[in-house]
mmCIF file of C-alpha atoms in Angstrom:
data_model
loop_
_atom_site.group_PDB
_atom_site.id
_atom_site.type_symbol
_atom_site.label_atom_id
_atom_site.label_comp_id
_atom_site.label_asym_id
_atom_site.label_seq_id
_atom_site.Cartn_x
_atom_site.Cartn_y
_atom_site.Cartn_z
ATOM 1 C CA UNK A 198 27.827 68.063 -20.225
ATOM 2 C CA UNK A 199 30.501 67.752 -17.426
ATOM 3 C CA UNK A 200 29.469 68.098 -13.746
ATOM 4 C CA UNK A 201 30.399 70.906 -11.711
ATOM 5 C CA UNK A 202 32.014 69.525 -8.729
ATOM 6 C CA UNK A 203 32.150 71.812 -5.373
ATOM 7 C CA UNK A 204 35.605 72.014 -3.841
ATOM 8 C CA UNK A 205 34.688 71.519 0.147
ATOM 9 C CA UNK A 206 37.929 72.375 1.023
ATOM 10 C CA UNK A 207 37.934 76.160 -0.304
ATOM 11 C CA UNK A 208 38.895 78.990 2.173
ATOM 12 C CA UNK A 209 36.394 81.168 3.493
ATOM 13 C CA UNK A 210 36.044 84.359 2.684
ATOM 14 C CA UNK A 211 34.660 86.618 5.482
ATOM 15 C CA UNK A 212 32.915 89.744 4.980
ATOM 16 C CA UNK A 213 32.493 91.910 7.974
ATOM 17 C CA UNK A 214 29.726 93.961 6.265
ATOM 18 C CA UNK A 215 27.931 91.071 5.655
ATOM 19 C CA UNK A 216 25.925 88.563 8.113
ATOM 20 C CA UNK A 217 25.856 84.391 7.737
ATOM 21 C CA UNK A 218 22.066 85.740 5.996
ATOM 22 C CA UNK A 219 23.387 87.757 3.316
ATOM 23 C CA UNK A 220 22.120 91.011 4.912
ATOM 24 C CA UNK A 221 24.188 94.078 5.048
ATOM 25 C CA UNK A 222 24.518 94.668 8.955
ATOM 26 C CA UNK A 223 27.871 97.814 8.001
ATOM 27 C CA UNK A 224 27.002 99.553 5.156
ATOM 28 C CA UNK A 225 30.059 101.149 3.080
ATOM 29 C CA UNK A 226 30.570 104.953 3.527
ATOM 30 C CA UNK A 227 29.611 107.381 0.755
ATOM 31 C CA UNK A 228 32.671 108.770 1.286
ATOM 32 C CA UNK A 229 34.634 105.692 -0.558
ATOM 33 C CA UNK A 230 32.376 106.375 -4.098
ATOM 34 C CA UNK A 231 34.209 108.292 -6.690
ATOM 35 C CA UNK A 232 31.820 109.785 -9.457
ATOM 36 C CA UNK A 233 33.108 110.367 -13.355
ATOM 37 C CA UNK A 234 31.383 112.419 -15.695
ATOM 38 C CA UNK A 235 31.715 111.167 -18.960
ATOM 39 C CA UNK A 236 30.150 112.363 -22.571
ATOM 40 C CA UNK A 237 29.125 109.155 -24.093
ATOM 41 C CA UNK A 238 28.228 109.261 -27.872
ATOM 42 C CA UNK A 239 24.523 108.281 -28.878
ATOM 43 C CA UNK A 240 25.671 105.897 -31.608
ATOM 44 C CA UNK A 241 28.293 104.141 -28.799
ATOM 45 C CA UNK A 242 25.131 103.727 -26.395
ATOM 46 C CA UNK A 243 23.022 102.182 -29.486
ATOM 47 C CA UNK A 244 25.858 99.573 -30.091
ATOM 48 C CA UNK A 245 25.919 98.588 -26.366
ATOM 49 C CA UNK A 246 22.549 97.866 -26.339
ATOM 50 C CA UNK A 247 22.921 96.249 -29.680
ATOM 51 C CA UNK A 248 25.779 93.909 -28.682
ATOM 52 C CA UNK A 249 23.907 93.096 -24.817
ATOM 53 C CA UNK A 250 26.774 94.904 -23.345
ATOM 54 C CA UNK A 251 24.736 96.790 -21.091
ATOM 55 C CA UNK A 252 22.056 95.053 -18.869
ATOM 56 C CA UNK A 253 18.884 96.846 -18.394
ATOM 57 C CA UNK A 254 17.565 94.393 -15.451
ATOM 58 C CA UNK A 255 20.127 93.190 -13.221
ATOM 59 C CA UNK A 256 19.603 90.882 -10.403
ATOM 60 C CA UNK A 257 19.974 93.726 -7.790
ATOM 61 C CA UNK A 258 16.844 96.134 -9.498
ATOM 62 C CA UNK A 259 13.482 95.545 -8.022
ATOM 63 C CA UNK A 260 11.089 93.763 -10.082
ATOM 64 C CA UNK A 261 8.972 94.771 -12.271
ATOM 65 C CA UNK A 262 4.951 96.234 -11.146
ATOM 66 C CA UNK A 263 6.611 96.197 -7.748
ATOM 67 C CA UNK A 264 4.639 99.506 -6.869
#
């Protein structure tokens, strides 16, 4: 396997809604989400889940037992 190597050199990128922690300090306004309504087919959401192309426990969901 090759090494990753980590370019020092790469520009910054600054988030204002974000602090040197990784905590949101701004949160974005609900005004900016757009909601779609879309009818989605039963057999479509099968395959999906078939082919892993939708991820029932991403990183930002609590963990499980949590409560």
């Amino acid at each position: 396997m090759e090494d990753i190597k980590i370019e020092e050199d790469l520009p910054l990128i600054i988030d204002d809604n974000v602090n040197s922690d990784g905590e949101i300090v701004n949160p974005f306004s609900t005004k900016d989400i757009k909601v779609t309504h879309v009818t989605i087919a039963l057999s479509s959401l099968l395959n999906r889940l078939k082919y892993d192309e939708i991820d029932l426990n991403p990183d930002f969901q609590r963990n499980a037992l949590l409560w």
